[in-house]
Every structure is written in structure tokens, then in C-alpha cells.
PDB file of C-alpha atoms in Angstrom:
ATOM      1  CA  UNK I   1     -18.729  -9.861 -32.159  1.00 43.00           C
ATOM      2  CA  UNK I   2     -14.906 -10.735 -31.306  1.00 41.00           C
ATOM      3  CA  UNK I   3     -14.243 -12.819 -28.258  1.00 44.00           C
ATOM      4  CA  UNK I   4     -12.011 -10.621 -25.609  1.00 44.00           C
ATOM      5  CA  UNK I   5      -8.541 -11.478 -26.334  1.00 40.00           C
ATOM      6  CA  UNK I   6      -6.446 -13.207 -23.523  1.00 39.00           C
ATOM      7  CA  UNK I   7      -5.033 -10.282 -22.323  1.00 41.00           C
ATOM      8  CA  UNK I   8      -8.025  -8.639 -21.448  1.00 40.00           C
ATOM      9  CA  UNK I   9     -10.005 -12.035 -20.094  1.00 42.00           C
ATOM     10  CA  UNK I  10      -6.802 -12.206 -17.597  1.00 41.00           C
ATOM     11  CA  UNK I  11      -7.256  -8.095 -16.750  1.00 45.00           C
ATOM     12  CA  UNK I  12      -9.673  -8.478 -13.829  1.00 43.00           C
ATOM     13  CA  UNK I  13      -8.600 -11.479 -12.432  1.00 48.00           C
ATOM     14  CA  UNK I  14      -4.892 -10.149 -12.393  1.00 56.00           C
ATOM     15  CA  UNK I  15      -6.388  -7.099 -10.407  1.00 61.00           C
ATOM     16  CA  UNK I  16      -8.371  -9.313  -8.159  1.00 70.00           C
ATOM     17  CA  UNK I  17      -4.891 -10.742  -7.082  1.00 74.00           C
ATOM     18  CA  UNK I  18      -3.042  -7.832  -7.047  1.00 72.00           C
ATOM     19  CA  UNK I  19      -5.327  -6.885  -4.439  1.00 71.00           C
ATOM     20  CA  UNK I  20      -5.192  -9.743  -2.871  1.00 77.00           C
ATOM     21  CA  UNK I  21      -1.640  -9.591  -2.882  1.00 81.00           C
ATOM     22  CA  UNK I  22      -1.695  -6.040  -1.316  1.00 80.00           C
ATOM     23  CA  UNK I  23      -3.925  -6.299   1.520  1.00 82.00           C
ATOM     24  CA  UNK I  24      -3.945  -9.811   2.425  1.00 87.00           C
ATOM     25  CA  UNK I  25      -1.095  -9.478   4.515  1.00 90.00           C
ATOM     26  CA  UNK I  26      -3.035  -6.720   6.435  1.00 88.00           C
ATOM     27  CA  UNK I  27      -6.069  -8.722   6.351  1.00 90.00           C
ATOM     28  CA  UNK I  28      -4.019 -11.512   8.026  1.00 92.00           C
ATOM     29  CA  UNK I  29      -2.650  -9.126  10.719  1.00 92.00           C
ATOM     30  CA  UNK I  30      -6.043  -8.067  11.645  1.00 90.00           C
ATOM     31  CA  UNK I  31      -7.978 -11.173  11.922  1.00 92.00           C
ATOM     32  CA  UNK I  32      -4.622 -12.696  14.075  1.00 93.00           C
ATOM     33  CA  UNK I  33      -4.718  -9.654  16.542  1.00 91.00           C
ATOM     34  CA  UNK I  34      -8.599 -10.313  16.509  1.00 89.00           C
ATOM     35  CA  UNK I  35      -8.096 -13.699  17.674  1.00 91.00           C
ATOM     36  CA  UNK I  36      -5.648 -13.491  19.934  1.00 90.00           C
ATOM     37  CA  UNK I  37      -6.467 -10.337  21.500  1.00 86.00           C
ATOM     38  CA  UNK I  38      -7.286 -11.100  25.191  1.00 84.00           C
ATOM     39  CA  UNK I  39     -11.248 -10.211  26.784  1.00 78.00           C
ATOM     40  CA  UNK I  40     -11.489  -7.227  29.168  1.00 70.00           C
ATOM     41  CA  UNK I  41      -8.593  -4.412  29.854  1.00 68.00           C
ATOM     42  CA  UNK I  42      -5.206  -6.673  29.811  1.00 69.00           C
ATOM     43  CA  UNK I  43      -2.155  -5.128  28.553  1.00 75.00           C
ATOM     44  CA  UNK I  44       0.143  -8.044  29.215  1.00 79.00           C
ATOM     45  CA  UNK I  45      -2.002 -10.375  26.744  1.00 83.00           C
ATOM     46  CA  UNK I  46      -2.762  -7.067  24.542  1.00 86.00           C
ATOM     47  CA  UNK I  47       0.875  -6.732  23.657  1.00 89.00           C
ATOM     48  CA  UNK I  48       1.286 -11.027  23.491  1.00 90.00           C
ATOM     49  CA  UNK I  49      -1.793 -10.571  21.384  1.00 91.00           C
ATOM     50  CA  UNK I  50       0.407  -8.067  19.230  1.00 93.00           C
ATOM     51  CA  UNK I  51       3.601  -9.964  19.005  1.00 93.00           C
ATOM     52  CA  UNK I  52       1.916 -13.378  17.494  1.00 94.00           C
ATOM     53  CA  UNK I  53      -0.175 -10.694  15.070  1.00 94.00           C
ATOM     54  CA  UNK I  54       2.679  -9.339  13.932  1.00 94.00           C
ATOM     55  CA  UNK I  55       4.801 -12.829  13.129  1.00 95.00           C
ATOM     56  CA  UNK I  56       1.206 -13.364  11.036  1.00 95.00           C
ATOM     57  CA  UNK I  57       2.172 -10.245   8.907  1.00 94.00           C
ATOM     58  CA  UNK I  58       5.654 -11.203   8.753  1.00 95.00           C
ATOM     59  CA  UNK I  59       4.919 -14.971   7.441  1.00 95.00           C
ATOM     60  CA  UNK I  60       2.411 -13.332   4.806  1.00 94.00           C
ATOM     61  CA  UNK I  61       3.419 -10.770   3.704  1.00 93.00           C
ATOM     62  CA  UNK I  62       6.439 -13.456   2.514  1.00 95.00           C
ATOM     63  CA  UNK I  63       3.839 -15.118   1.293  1.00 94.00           C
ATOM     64  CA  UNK I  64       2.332 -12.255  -0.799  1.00 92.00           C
ATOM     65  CA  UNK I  65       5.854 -12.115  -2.574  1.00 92.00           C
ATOM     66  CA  UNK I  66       6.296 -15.624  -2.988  1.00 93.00           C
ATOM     67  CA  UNK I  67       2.865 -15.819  -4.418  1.00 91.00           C
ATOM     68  CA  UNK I  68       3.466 -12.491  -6.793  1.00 89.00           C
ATOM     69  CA  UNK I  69       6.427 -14.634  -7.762  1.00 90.00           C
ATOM     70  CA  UNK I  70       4.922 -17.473  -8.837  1.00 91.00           C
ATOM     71  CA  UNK I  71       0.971 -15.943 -10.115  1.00 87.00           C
ATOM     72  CA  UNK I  72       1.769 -13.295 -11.474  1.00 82.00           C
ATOM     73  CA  UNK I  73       4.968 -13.885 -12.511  1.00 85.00           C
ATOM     74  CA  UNK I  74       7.072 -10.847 -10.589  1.00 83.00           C
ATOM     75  CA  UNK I  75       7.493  -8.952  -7.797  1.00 85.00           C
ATOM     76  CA  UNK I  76       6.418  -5.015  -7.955  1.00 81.00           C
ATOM     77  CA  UNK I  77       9.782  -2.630  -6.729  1.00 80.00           C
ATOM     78  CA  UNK I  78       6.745  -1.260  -3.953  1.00 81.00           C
ATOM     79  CA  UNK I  79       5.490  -4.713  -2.929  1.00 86.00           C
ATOM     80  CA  UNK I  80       9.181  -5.958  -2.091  1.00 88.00           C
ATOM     81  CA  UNK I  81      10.220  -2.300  -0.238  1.00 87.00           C
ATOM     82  CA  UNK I  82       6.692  -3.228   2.029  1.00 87.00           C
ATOM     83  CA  UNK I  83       7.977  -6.519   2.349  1.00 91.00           C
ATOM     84  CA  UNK I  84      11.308  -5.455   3.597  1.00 92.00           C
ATOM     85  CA  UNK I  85       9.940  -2.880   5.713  1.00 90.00           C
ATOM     86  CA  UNK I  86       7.078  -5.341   7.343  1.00 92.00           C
ATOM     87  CA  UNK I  87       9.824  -7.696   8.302  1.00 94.00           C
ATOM     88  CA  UNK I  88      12.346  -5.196   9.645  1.00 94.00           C
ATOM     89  CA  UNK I  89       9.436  -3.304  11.961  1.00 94.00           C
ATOM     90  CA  UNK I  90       8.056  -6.406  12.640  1.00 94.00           C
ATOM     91  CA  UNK I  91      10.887  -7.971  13.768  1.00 94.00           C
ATOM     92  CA  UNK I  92      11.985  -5.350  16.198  1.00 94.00           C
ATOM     93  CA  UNK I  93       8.422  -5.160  17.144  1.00 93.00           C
ATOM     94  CA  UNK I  94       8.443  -8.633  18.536  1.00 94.00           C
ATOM     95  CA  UNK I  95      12.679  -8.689  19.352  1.00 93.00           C
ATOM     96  CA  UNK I  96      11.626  -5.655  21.498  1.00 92.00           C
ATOM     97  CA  UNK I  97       7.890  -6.618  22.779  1.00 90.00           C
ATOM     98  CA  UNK I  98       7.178  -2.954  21.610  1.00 92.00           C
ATOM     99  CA  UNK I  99       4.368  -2.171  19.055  1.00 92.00           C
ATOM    100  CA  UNK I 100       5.609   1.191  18.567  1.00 94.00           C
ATOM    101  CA  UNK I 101       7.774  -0.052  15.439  1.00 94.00           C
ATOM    102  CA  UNK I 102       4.822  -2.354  13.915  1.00 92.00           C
ATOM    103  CA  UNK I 103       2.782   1.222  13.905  1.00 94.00           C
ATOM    104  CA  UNK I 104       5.725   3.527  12.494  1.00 94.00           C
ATOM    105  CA  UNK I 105       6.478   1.333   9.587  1.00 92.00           C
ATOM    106  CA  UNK I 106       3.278   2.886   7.268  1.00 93.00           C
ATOM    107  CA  UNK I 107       4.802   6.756   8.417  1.00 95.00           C
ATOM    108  CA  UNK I 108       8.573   5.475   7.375  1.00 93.00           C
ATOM    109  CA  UNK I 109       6.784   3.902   4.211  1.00 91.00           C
ATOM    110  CA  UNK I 110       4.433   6.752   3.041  1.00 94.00           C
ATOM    111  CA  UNK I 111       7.365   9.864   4.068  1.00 95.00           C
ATOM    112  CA  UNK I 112       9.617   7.588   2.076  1.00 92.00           C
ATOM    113  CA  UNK I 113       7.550   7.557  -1.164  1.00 91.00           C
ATOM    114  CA  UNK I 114       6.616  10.856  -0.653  1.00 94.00           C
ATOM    115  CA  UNK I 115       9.916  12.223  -0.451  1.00 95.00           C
ATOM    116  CA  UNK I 116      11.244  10.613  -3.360  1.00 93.00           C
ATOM    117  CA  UNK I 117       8.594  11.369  -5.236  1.00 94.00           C
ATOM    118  CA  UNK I 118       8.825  14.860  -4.752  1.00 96.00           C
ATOM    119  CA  UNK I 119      12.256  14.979  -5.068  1.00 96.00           C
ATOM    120  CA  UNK I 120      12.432  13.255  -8.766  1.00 94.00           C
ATOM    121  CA  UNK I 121       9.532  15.823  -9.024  1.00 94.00           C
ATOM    122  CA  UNK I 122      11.518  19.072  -8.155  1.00 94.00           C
ATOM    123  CA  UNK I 123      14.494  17.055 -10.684  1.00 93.00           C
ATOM    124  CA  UNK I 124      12.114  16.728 -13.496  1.00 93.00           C
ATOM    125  CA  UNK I 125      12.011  12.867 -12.891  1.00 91.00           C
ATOM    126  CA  UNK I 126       8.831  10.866 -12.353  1.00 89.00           C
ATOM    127  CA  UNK I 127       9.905   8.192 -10.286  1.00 88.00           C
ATOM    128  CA  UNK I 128       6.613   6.792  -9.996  1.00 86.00           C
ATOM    129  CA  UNK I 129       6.845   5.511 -13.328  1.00 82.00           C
ATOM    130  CA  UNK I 130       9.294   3.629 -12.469  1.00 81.00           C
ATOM    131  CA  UNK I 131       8.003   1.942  -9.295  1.00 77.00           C
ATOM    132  CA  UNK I 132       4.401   1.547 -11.817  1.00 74.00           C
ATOM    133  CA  UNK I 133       6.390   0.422 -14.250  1.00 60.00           C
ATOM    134  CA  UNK I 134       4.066   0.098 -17.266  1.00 58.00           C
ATOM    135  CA  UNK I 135       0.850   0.781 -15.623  1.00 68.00           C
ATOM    136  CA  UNK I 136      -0.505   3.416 -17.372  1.00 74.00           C
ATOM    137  CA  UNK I 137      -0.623   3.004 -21.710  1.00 72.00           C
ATOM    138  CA  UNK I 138      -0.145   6.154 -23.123  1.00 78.00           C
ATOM    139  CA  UNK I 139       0.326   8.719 -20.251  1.00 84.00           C
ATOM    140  CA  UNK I 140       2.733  11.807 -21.291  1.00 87.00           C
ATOM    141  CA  UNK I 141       6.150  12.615 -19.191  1.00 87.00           C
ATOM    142  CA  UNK I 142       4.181  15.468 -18.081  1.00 90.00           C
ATOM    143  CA  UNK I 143       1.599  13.331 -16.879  1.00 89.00           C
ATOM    144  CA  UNK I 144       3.953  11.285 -15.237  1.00 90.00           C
ATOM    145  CA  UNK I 145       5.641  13.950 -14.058  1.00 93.00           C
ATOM    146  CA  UNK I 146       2.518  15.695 -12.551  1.00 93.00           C
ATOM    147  CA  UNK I 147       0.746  11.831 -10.903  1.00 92.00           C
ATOM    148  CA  UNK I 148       4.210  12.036  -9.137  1.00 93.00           C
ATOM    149  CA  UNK I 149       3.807  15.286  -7.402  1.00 95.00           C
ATOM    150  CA  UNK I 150       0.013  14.208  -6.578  1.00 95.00           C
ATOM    151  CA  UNK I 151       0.944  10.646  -5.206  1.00 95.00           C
ATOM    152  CA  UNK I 152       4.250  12.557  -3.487  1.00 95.00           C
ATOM    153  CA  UNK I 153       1.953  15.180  -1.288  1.00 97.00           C
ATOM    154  CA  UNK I 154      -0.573  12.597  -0.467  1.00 97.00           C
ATOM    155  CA  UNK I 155       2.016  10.147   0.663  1.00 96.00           C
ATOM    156  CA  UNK I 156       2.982  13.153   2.780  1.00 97.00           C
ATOM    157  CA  UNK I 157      -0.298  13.796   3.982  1.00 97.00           C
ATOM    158  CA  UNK I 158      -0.911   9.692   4.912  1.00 96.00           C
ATOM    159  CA  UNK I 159       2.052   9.688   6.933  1.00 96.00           C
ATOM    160  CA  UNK I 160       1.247  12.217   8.931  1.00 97.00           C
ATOM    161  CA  UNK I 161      -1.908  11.037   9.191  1.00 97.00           C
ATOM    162  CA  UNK I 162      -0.678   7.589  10.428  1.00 96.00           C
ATOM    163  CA  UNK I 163       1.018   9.598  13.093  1.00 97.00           C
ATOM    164  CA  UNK I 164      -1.919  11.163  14.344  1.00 97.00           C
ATOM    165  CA  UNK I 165      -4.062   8.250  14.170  1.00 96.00           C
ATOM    166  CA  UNK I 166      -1.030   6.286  16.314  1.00 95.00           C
ATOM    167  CA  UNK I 167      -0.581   8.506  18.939  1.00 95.00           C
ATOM    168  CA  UNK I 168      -4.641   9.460  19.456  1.00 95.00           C
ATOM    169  CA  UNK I 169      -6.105   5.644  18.761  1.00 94.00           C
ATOM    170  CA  UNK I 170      -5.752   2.282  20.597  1.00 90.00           C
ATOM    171  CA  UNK I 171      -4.186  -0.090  18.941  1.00 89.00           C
ATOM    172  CA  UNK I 172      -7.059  -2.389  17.696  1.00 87.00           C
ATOM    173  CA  UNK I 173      -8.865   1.108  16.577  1.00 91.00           C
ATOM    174  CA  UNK I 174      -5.343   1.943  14.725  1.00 93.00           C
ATOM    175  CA  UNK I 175      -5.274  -1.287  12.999  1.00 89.00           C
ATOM    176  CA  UNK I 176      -8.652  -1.125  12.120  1.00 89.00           C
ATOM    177  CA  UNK I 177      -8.462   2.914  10.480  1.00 91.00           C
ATOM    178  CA  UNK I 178      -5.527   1.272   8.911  1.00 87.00           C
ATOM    179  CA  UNK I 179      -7.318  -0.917   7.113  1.00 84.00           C
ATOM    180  CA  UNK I 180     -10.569   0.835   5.758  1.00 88.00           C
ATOM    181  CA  UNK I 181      -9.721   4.588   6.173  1.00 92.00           C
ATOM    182  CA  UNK I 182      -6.103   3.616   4.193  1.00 91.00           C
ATOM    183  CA  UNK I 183      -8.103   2.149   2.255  1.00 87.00           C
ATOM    184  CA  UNK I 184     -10.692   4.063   0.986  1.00 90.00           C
ATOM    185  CA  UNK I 185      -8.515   7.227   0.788  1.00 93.00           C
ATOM    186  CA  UNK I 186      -6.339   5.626  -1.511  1.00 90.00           C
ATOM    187  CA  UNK I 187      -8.736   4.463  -3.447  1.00 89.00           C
ATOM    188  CA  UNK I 188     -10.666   7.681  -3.829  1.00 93.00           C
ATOM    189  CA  UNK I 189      -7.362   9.635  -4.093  1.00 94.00           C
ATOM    190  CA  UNK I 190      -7.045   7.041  -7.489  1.00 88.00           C
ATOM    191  CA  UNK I 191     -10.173   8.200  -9.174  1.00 90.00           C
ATOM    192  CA  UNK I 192      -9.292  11.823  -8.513  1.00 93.00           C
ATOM    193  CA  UNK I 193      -6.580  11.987 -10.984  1.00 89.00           C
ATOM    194  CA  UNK I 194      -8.350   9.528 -13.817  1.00 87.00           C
ATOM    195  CA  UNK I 195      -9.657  13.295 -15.430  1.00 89.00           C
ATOM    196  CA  UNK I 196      -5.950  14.275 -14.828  1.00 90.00           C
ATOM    197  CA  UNK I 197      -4.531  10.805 -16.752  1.00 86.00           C
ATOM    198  CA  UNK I 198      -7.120  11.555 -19.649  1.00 86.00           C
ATOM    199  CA  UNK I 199      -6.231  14.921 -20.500  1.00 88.00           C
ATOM    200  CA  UNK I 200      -2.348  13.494 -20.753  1.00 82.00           C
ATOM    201  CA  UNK I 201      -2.616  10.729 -22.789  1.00 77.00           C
ATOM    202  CA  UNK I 202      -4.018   7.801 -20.872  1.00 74.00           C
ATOM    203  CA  UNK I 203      -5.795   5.246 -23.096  1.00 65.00           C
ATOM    204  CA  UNK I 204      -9.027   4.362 -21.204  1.00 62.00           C
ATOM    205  CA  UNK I 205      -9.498   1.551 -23.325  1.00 59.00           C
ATOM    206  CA  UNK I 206      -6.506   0.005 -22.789  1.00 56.00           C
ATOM    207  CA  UNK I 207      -5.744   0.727 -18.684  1.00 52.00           C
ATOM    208  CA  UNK I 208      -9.372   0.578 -18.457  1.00 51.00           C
ATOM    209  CA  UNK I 209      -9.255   3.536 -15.900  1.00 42.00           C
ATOM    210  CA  UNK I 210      -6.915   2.162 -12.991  1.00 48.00           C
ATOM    211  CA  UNK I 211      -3.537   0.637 -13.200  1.00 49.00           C
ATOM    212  CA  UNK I 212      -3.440  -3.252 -12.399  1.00 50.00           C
ATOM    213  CA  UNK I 213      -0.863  -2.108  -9.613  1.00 53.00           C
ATOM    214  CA  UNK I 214      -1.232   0.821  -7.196  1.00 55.00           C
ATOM    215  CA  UNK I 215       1.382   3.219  -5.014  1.00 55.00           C
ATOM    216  CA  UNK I 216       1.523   1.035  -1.573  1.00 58.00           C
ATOM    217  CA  UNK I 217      -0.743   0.958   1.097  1.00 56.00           C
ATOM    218  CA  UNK I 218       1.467   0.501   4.169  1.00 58.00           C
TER     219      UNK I 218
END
């Protein structure tokens, strides 16, 4: 028997991180709002509560790209358009003492992606494999084309789900259906269109099912 050549001993623990990478700045902004969030019905120490949360997410999610940086040795396109877009919202959140902005940035993230995805769609241009970059080893342009328009309506569809969560939620029960029901939809939404990826070209033994990267979270 062969040992496992470097590239695939290094496989699972580059996933691990890129996982890590993806969601600890969300982990960090839930735990923070968790600690700081005041006992009983106070919406004065609620929204201070909110403000040092969201200068948690700021700090790591810079932290997530420095660490991309020097791990894994770059930056993904999506994980530096979050970054961006963390920092902007948050900012404002906590220039403005509003956490409308901190709760908006997933719907401005998601309609983003799924508009441009769509569009290079509708163009004949699969601009997800550009933001995957080389994720998936053998996948057709039609495949491409086609994972595009499936990542592009579901985009759609977690934006305005955001929206509805937003404006029918509490902001703790937001954060925290941001974090597992995000979560879990994306995931299964992955595994849906492994069949899809197989019948185009995707080498199973090579991407081993699921890219090392995935479309952002928010």
C-alpha cells in the first residue's frame, strides 16, 4: 500500500481551516454578544451589548484574512468581499449605534452573489468559477455554468430569507438562525448538486466530493 501523498494528508486539515476561517468570525460575534448581552429586558445595554459584538467581528474577521494569508497561503476573492463588507456594516453599525446595518450586510452579500451570478449566467459566464477558483477538478463549462445558476437562485432565496428572519426575530434569535440555519442550508444545498458535479465531469477522487472552499456564508 502507498502512503497518501502530501497533498492529500494536507486535504482535511486545509478544510478544517477553511472552516475555521469562515465561521470563526461569526463564532466570535456570537459568543461576544453572549457575553455582553445585559440580564432581563434592557435595550440600552442590548444595543451596547451589540456595538462591542460587532467591533469582535470586525477585529476577526481581519484576523480570518490575516490568518488565510499566512496558513493557507491566500486570500479567497469571497473571503476578502465578506471582509470588506463586515467592516463597512460594522462600522456604521457602531458609528451609528444602529444594528440595522450589522443585520443587512448577509442580504447585501447573498443579493450581491446572486445577482452576479445570474447575470454571468444569462451571459454564458460562470462567474463562480472564478470566485472558486480551482475548486472543483474536472467539472465541464456547462457544469460550471449550471452550479452558477444553482448557487445564483439560492443566494437569492438566503437573502430574502435574511430579511424575513431580521424583521420577524430578535436580535440574539437572528444571530443565532444566522449561525446554524445559514449553516446547515448551505451545507445541505452543497450535497444537492454533488449528483449534478458527477454527471459533468467532477473527479470524486480528486475533490473528494466538496470543494476545500465554499460560496460565502454572510
Amino acid at each position: 500500500m502507498t502512503d497518501p501523498t502530501p497533498e492529500t494528508q494536507s486535504k482535511p486539515k486545509s478544510g478544517w481551516l477553511n472552516v475555521a476561517i469562515d465561521y470563526g468570525p461569526l463564532i466570535v460575534f456570537l459568543v461576544s454578544f453572549y457575553l455582553f448581552r445585559p440580564e432581563g429586558e434592557d435595550s440600552v445595554g442590548t444595543l451596547f451589548a451589540i456595538i462591542k459584538s460587532t467591533g469582535a467581528f470586525i477585529v476577526a474577521a481581519i484576523a480570518a484574512v490575516i490568518a488565510s494569508k499566512l496558513v493557507l497561503g491566500h486570500v479567497s476573492k469571497m473571503l476578502m468581499l465578506s471582509t470588506v463588507l463586515i467592516v463597512g456594516f460594522g462600522g456604521l453599525t457602531i458609528l451609528l449605534r444602529d444594528p440595522f446595518y450589522v443585520q443587512v450586510k448577509p442580504t447585501v452579500l447573498y443579493a450581491f452573489f446572486g445577482v452576479v451570478l445570474l447575470v454571468g449566467w444569462f451571459k454564458g459566464k460562470a462567474f463562480l468559477q472564478w470566485l472558486l477558483e480551482a475548486a472543483f477538478e474536472g467539472l465541464s463549462q456547462e457544469g460550471w455554468l449550471k452550479l452558477s445558476r444553482n448557487w445564483g437562485v439560492f443566494f437569492l432565496f438566503l437573502a430574502v430569507l435574511n430579511e424575513a428572519l431580521r424583521l420577524s426575530l430578535s436580535f440574539e434569535s437572528w444571530l443565532w438562525a444566522k449561525l446554524w440555519v445559514f449553516m446547515g442550508l448551505s451545507l445541505a444545498f452543497t450535497f444537492t448538486q454533488i449528483p449534478m458535479l458527477l454527471k459533468h465531469g467532477l473527479d470524486p477522487e480528486r475533490n473528494e466530493g466538496l470543494p476545500d472552499e465554499e460560496p460565502p456564508t454572510g
